[in-house]
Tab-separated table of C-alpha atoms and ligand atoms in Angstrom:
chain	number	residue	atom	x	y	z
A	1	MET	CA	-21.401	5.163	-14.601
A	2	ALA	CA	-23.290	4.035	-11.377
A	3	LYS	CA	-20.802	3.127	-8.663
A	4	GLY	CA	-22.705	-0.498	-8.520
A	5	SER	CA	-21.150	-1.289	-11.679
A	6	MET	CA	-17.469	0.009	-10.785
A	7	THR	CA	-14.936	-2.321	-9.597
A	8	ALA	CA	-11.590	-1.652	-7.351
A	9	VAL	CA	-8.848	-4.111	-6.909
A	10	VAL	CA	-7.172	-4.033	-3.376
A	11	THR	CA	-4.151	-5.897	-2.513
A	12	GLY	CA	-3.422	-6.369	1.262
A	13	ALA	CA	-7.117	-6.450	1.698
A	14	SER	CA	-7.247	-8.591	4.611
A	15	LYS	CA	-6.339	-6.501	7.690
A	16	GLY	CA	-4.646	-3.154	8.625
A	17	ILE	CA	-4.674	-0.154	5.878
A	18	GLY	CA	-5.842	-2.076	2.838
A	19	TYR	CA	-8.865	-3.800	4.764
A	20	GLU	CA	-9.664	0.018	5.897
A	21	LEU	CA	-9.279	1.124	2.423
A	22	SER	CA	-11.557	-1.642	1.359
A	23	ARG	CA	-14.414	-0.673	3.720
A	24	LEU	CA	-14.353	2.778	2.400
A	25	LEU	CA	-14.762	1.617	-1.150
A	26	ALA	CA	-17.280	-0.648	-0.280
A	27	ARG	CA	-19.113	2.126	1.573
A	28	ASP	CA	-18.944	4.059	-1.585
A	29	GLY	CA	-20.635	0.934	-3.801
A	30	TYR	CA	-17.696	-0.179	-5.457
A	31	ASN	CA	-17.435	-4.224	-6.084
A	32	LEU	CA	-14.290	-5.323	-4.561
A	33	ILE	CA	-11.539	-7.739	-5.897
A	34	LEU	CA	-9.616	-8.438	-2.707
A	35	ILE	CA	-6.069	-10.145	-2.811
A	36	ALA	CA	-3.509	-11.181	-0.029
A	37	ARG	CA	-2.364	-14.444	0.800
A	38	SER	CA	-4.739	-15.729	3.726
A	39	GLU	CA	-7.861	-16.801	1.839
A	40	GLU	CA	-9.803	-17.438	5.084
A	41	LEU	CA	-9.310	-14.031	6.253
A	42	LEU	CA	-10.048	-12.346	2.905
A	43	GLY	CA	-13.303	-14.413	2.817
A	44	GLU	CA	-14.285	-12.953	6.136
A	45	VAL	CA	-13.739	-9.615	5.094
A	46	ALA	CA	-15.595	-10.368	1.619
A	47	ARG	CA	-18.636	-11.692	3.624
A	48	GLU	CA	-18.701	-8.394	6.068
A	49	LEU	CA	-18.452	-5.877	3.468
A	50	GLU	CA	-21.282	-7.872	1.013
A	51	ALA	CA	-23.575	-7.868	3.971
A	52	GLU	CA	-22.644	-4.303	5.301
A	53	PHE	CA	-22.702	-2.374	1.938
A	54	LYS	CA	-24.646	-4.589	-0.571
A	55	ILE	CA	-21.829	-4.843	-2.983
A	56	LYS	CA	-19.940	-7.928	-4.521
A	57	ALA	CA	-16.853	-8.872	-3.256
A	58	HIS	CA	-14.181	-11.500	-5.107
A	59	VAL	CA	-11.733	-13.253	-3.171
A	60	LEU	CA	-8.424	-13.798	-4.887
A	61	ALA	CA	-5.674	-15.467	-2.694
A	62	GLN	CA	-2.219	-14.778	-3.982
A	63	ASP	CA	1.532	-14.562	-2.684
A	64	LEU	CA	2.980	-11.500	-4.376
A	65	SER	CA	6.157	-12.500	-3.506
A	66	LEU	CA	6.355	-14.657	-6.180
A	67	ALA	CA	7.982	-13.517	-9.513
A	68	MET	CA	4.889	-13.767	-11.601
A	69	ALA	CA	2.337	-12.836	-9.138
A	70	GLY	CA	1.287	-9.993	-11.388
A	71	ASP	CA	0.815	-12.012	-14.573
A	72	GLN	CA	-1.161	-14.549	-12.615
A	73	LEU	CA	-3.551	-12.260	-10.967
A	74	ALA	CA	-4.239	-10.517	-14.360
A	75	GLU	CA	-5.230	-13.795	-15.747
A	76	ARG	CA	-7.197	-14.350	-12.674
A	77	ILE	CA	-9.002	-10.782	-12.848
A	78	ALA	CA	-9.579	-11.091	-16.574
A	79	GLN	CA	-11.303	-14.130	-15.955
A	80	LEU	CA	-13.686	-12.385	-13.542
A	81	ASN	CA	-14.677	-9.839	-16.685
A	82	LEU	CA	-15.167	-6.695	-14.572
A	83	PRO	CA	-14.461	-3.219	-15.624
A	84	ILE	CA	-11.553	-2.046	-13.216
A	85	HIS	CA	-11.910	1.409	-11.912
A	86	ILE	CA	-9.658	1.827	-8.996
A	87	LEU	CA	-6.545	-0.028	-8.354
A	88	VAL	CA	-5.068	-0.084	-4.671
A	89	ASN	CA	-1.476	-1.238	-4.412
A	90	ASN	CA	-1.173	-1.613	-0.550
A	91	ALA	CA	0.217	-5.134	0.066
A	92	GLY	CA	3.446	-4.920	1.850
A	93	ILE	CA	6.235	-6.335	4.079
A	94	GLY	CA	9.014	-4.809	5.952
A	95	CYS	CA	12.005	-6.183	8.011
A	96	GLN	CA	13.940	-3.930	10.723
A	97	GLY	CA	17.279	-4.775	11.566
A	98	PRO	CA	21.069	-4.228	10.485
A	99	PHE	CA	21.466	-5.054	6.872
A	100	PHE	CA	24.694	-7.201	7.489
A	101	LYS	CA	22.459	-9.526	9.490
A	102	SER	CA	19.275	-9.391	7.284
A	103	ASN	CA	17.890	-12.517	5.649
A	104	SER	CA	18.493	-12.570	1.753
A	105	VAL	CA	15.093	-14.443	0.992
A	106	THR	CA	13.382	-12.020	3.315
A	107	ASN	CA	14.792	-9.088	1.515
A	108	LEU	CA	14.045	-10.689	-1.947
A	109	GLU	CA	10.573	-11.192	-0.940
A	110	MET	CA	10.253	-7.466	0.283
A	111	ILE	CA	11.510	-6.481	-3.155
A	112	LEU	CA	9.160	-8.893	-5.106
A	113	THR	CA	6.039	-7.872	-2.870
A	114	ASN	CA	6.412	-4.226	-2.445
A	115	ASN	CA	7.760	-3.535	-5.918
A	116	VAL	CA	7.995	-5.931	-8.589
A	117	ALA	CA	4.186	-7.354	-8.267
A	118	LEU	CA	2.903	-3.674	-7.832
A	119	THR	CA	4.885	-2.764	-11.002
A	120	ARG	CA	3.575	-5.597	-12.951
A	121	LEU	CA	-0.140	-5.551	-11.610
A	122	THR	CA	-0.346	-1.582	-12.451
A	123	GLN	CA	1.042	-2.380	-15.936
A	124	VAL	CA	-1.537	-5.416	-16.622
A	125	LEU	CA	-4.257	-3.178	-15.304
A	126	LEU	CA	-3.260	0.059	-16.959
A	127	PRO	CA	-5.617	-0.558	-20.268
A	128	GLY	CA	-8.756	-0.989	-18.263
A	129	LEU	CA	-7.919	1.905	-16.203
A	130	VAL	CA	-7.087	4.134	-18.918
A	131	ALA	CA	-10.344	3.188	-20.752
A	132	ASN	CA	-12.337	4.018	-17.449
A	133	LYS	CA	-10.185	7.029	-16.507
A	134	GLY	CA	-9.494	5.275	-13.354
A	135	LYS	CA	-7.387	5.900	-10.128
A	136	ILE	CA	-4.102	4.218	-8.701
A	137	LEU	CA	-3.380	4.287	-5.076
A	138	ASN	CA	0.223	2.912	-4.002
A	139	THR	CA	0.684	2.837	-0.114
A	140	SER	CA	4.404	3.739	-0.020
A	141	SER	CA	5.602	5.119	3.394
A	142	HIS	CA	7.017	8.116	5.064
A	143	ALA	CA	10.202	6.124	5.200
A	144	ALA	CA	10.351	6.680	1.266
A	145	PHE	CA	11.542	10.418	1.820
A	146	GLN	CA	14.899	9.554	3.101
A	147	PRO	CA	17.376	6.828	3.644
A	148	VAL	CA	16.490	4.416	7.083
A	149	PRO	CA	19.059	2.797	8.838
A	150	TYR	CA	17.968	-0.644	9.836
A	151	LEU	CA	15.087	-0.343	7.897
A	152	ALA	CA	17.391	-0.035	4.665
A	153	VAL	CA	15.721	-2.747	1.983
A	154	TYR	CA	12.381	-1.633	3.172
A	155	ALA	CA	12.677	2.061	2.773
A	156	ALA	CA	14.479	1.728	-0.389
A	157	THR	CA	11.218	-0.101	-1.850
A	158	LYS	CA	9.004	2.419	-0.471
A	159	ALA	CA	11.419	5.310	-2.076
A	160	TYR	CA	10.649	3.203	-5.270
A	161	ILE	CA	6.978	3.135	-4.992
A	162	LEU	CA	6.917	7.119	-4.332
A	163	SER	CA	9.240	7.776	-7.300
A	164	PHE	CA	7.334	5.414	-9.531
A	165	SER	CA	4.033	6.999	-8.489
A	166	GLN	CA	4.987	10.446	-9.036
A	167	ALA	CA	6.384	9.709	-12.433
A	168	LEU	CA	3.116	7.672	-13.348
A	169	ALA	CA	1.046	10.386	-12.256
A	170	GLU	CA	2.534	12.683	-14.782
A	171	GLU	CA	2.487	10.257	-17.604
A	172	LEU	CA	-1.230	9.093	-16.886
A	173	LYS	CA	-2.586	12.897	-16.163
A	174	PRO	CA	-3.140	13.530	-19.994
A	175	LYS	CA	-5.140	10.087	-20.119
A	176	GLY	CA	-7.287	11.011	-17.244
A	177	VAL	CA	-6.067	8.462	-14.538
A	178	SER	CA	-4.710	9.689	-11.165
A	179	VAL	CA	-1.941	7.942	-9.356
A	180	THR	CA	-1.460	8.593	-5.634
A	181	ALA	CA	1.113	7.878	-3.417
A	182	LEU	CA	-0.008	7.415	0.257
A	183	CYS	CA	2.821	7.597	2.746
A	184	PRO	CA	1.939	6.890	6.389
A	185	GLY	CA	4.303	7.290	9.052
A	186	VAL	CA	4.197	4.034	11.630
A	187	THR	CA	0.650	3.062	11.869
A	188	ASP	CA	-0.980	0.883	14.584
A	189	THR	CA	-1.359	-2.323	12.494
A	190	ALA	CA	0.438	-5.848	12.523
A	191	PHE	CA	2.943	-4.857	10.317
A	192	ILE	CA	4.817	-3.540	13.154
A	193	ARG	CA	5.255	-6.734	15.050
A	194	ARG	CA	5.683	-8.823	11.548
A	195	ALA	CA	8.526	-6.265	10.673
A	196	GLY	CA	10.059	-6.701	14.017
A	197	MET	CA	9.558	-3.032	14.773
A	198	GLN	CA	7.929	-3.205	17.877
A	199	ASP	CA	10.864	-2.145	20.262
A	200	THR	CA	12.155	0.892	18.094
A	201	LYS	CA	11.802	4.463	19.115
A	202	ALA	CA	9.551	5.280	16.052
A	203	ALA	CA	6.825	2.554	17.258
A	204	GLN	CA	6.239	3.877	20.720
A	205	GLY	CA	3.827	6.227	21.944
A	206	ASN	CA	0.173	6.953	20.510
A	207	LEU	CA	0.364	5.785	16.837
A	208	ILE	CA	-1.825	6.853	14.010
A	209	SER	CA	-4.893	4.158	13.479
A	210	SER	CA	-5.110	2.148	10.171
A	211	ARG	CA	-8.563	3.603	10.094
A	212	THR	CA	-7.279	7.620	10.094
A	213	VAL	CA	-4.628	6.632	7.579
A	214	ALA	CA	-6.916	4.745	5.059
A	215	GLU	CA	-9.685	7.752	5.499
A	216	ILE	CA	-6.757	10.492	4.483
A	217	GLY	CA	-5.448	8.264	1.593
A	218	TYR	CA	-8.771	7.675	0.198
A	219	ARG	CA	-9.894	11.076	0.381
A	220	GLY	CA	-6.440	12.123	-1.402
A	221	MET	CA	-6.888	9.676	-3.995
A	222	LEU	CA	-10.540	10.949	-4.894
A	223	ARG	CA	-9.227	14.250	-5.296
A	224	GLY	CA	-6.321	13.147	-7.351
A	225	LYS	CA	-3.358	14.384	-5.218
A	226	THR	CA	0.026	12.820	-6.210
A	227	VAL	CA	1.663	12.407	-2.538
A	228	VAL	CA	-0.493	12.144	0.919
A	229	VAL	CA	1.255	12.272	4.141
A	230	PRO	CA	-1.294	11.660	6.935
A	231	GLY	CA	-0.274	13.557	10.139
A	232	LEU	CA	1.004	16.971	11.003
A	233	LYS	CA	4.169	16.107	12.522
A	234	GLU	CA	4.926	13.574	9.500
A	235	LYS	CA	4.139	16.556	6.827
A	236	VAL	CA	6.645	18.760	9.216
A	237	MET	CA	9.345	16.006	9.037
A	238	VAL	CA	8.787	15.516	5.401
A	239	VAL	CA	9.355	19.279	4.710
A	240	ALA	CA	12.187	19.507	7.297
A	241	GLY	CA	13.987	16.333	5.553
A	242	ARG	CA	14.150	18.490	2.032
A	243	VAL	CA	16.124	21.293	3.535
A	244	ALA	CA	18.462	19.354	6.135
A	245	PRO	CA	21.609	17.451	4.604
A	246	ARG	CA	20.517	13.650	3.706
A	247	ARG	CA	23.203	12.367	5.764
A	248	VAL	CA	21.920	14.029	9.079
A	249	VAL	CA	18.549	13.009	8.134
A	250	ALA	CA	19.621	9.641	7.570
A	251	LYS	CA	21.273	9.593	11.007
A	252	ILE	CA	18.082	11.000	12.807
A	253	ALA	CA	16.062	7.982	10.898
A	254	GLY	CA	18.571	5.234	12.297
A	255	ASN	CA	18.104	6.443	15.733
A	256	LEU	CA	14.449	6.009	15.693
A	257	MET	CA	14.696	2.839	14.036
A	258	ARG	CA	17.414	0.938	15.935
A	259	ASP	CA	16.254	-1.302	18.678
B	1	LIG	N1	2.012	-0.085	9.608
B	1	LIG	C1	2.838	0.776	9.314
B	1	LIG	O1	3.563	1.218	10.171
B	1	LIG	C2	3.327	1.248	8.016
B	1	LIG	C3	3.638	2.518	7.866
B	1	LIG	C4	3.887	2.886	6.250
B	1	LIG	C5	3.686	2.283	5.245
B	1	LIG	N2	2.818	1.142	5.630
B	1	LIG	C6	2.428	0.181	4.230
B	1	LIG	O2	1.023	0.176	4.507
B	1	LIG	C7	0.912	-1.171	3.689
B	1	LIG	C8	-0.097	-2.100	4.703
B	1	LIG	O3	0.354	-2.383	5.705
B	1	LIG	P1	-0.464	-2.686	7.087
B	1	LIG	O4	0.538	-1.771	8.156
B	1	LIG	O5	-1.929	-2.274	6.950
B	1	LIG	O6	0.198	-4.023	7.599
B	1	LIG	P2	-0.712	-5.489	7.875
B	1	LIG	O7	-1.695	-5.039	8.707
B	1	LIG	O8	0.436	-6.643	7.966
B	1	LIG	O9	-1.344	-5.950	6.154
B	1	LIG	C9	-0.308	-6.227	5.351
B	1	LIG	C10	-1.241	-6.736	4.342
B	1	LIG	O10	-0.598	-7.169	2.788
B	1	LIG	C11	-0.828	-8.389	2.771
B	1	LIG	N3	0.477	-9.029	2.327
B	1	LIG	C12	1.801	-9.074	2.760
B	1	LIG	N4	2.539	-9.773	2.200
B	1	LIG	C13	1.913	-10.361	1.286
B	1	LIG	C14	2.176	-11.285	0.086
B	1	LIG	N5	3.417	-11.657	-0.126
B	1	LIG	N6	1.237	-11.415	-0.806
B	1	LIG	C15	0.171	-11.169	-0.648
B	1	LIG	N7	-0.550	-10.119	0.220
B	1	LIG	C16	0.414	-9.892	1.132
B	1	LIG	C17	-1.405	-9.026	4.284
B	1	LIG	O11	-2.217	-10.246	3.856
B	1	LIG	P3	-1.676	-11.702	4.296
B	1	LIG	O12	-0.376	-11.899	5.111
B	1	LIG	O13	-2.575	-12.686	4.412
B	1	LIG	O14	-0.691	-11.924	2.706
B	1	LIG	C18	-1.928	-8.095	4.470
B	1	LIG	O15	-3.493	-7.762	4.112
B	1	LIG	C19	2.126	-1.997	3.326
B	1	LIG	O16	2.468	-1.846	2.118
B	1	LIG	C20	3.150	-1.315	4.438
B	1	LIG	O17	4.512	-1.213	3.963
B	1	LIG	C21	2.723	0.367	6.819
């Protein structure tokens, strides 16, 4: 099928990694369904990508932290009546700090956005993705590979995404659908400040750009890789984390993530 008649759904498309992934998809001729809360920003992204790449971009402003967000989106996407070939579950929020001081509403919103909406959206779009032998790209995190003190809930939500993606990749392989978990380390986006991570050791120094992360993730998705970890240092840390005792790895991660 010609790319011009193929559609990709991207959550968290208004900025950061999701914006860069949307650019790559548009460059390759995919029409887009762009999702985030900020309708104005999404509109700007849509206009920019339509003008630059001659594709069609639809904007669906949706808060993914609402319990029924996946179902609501499914209805709105169905109304567009477009064949979906790629689903990018990228929207996510984080929150740094000691768990005992954490805000329970924020924790709930994190689980709803990072996990519940991702799971439901995947489920409702799966029949179309199977029919089109499509691809799923889920943005997890380097935090998925070990417990992370002072980022406990976020790291757990990302471990969920990694596990879910790896399981689905196996289930869907015979159906011709690939599932990729993108696991970046700390990346230079608005996320760092929004998650309150700006003063942590992990967020200092030269950080990888959202463009580089998106390019590596996108390439991995096209190749049908199940897990993609951008950066050599990050890859080494994943391997080291597999052999070191989990308690030790958690301690190191906690030292990097506390203020
Ligand atoms: N930056 C990092 O260090 C890092 C590292 C590893 C993994 N990640 C993951 O990468 C993904 C993208 O993050 P980013 O770094 O690109 O951050 P970002 O620049 O803050 O972008 C996050 C995107 O998600 C959207 N979003 C957030 N909450 C939402 C909600 N409730 N409903 C709908 N959309 C929502 C945001 O748009 P609105 O605010 O307009 O809704 C925005 O488009 C996230 O899943 C994050 O966990 C980031």
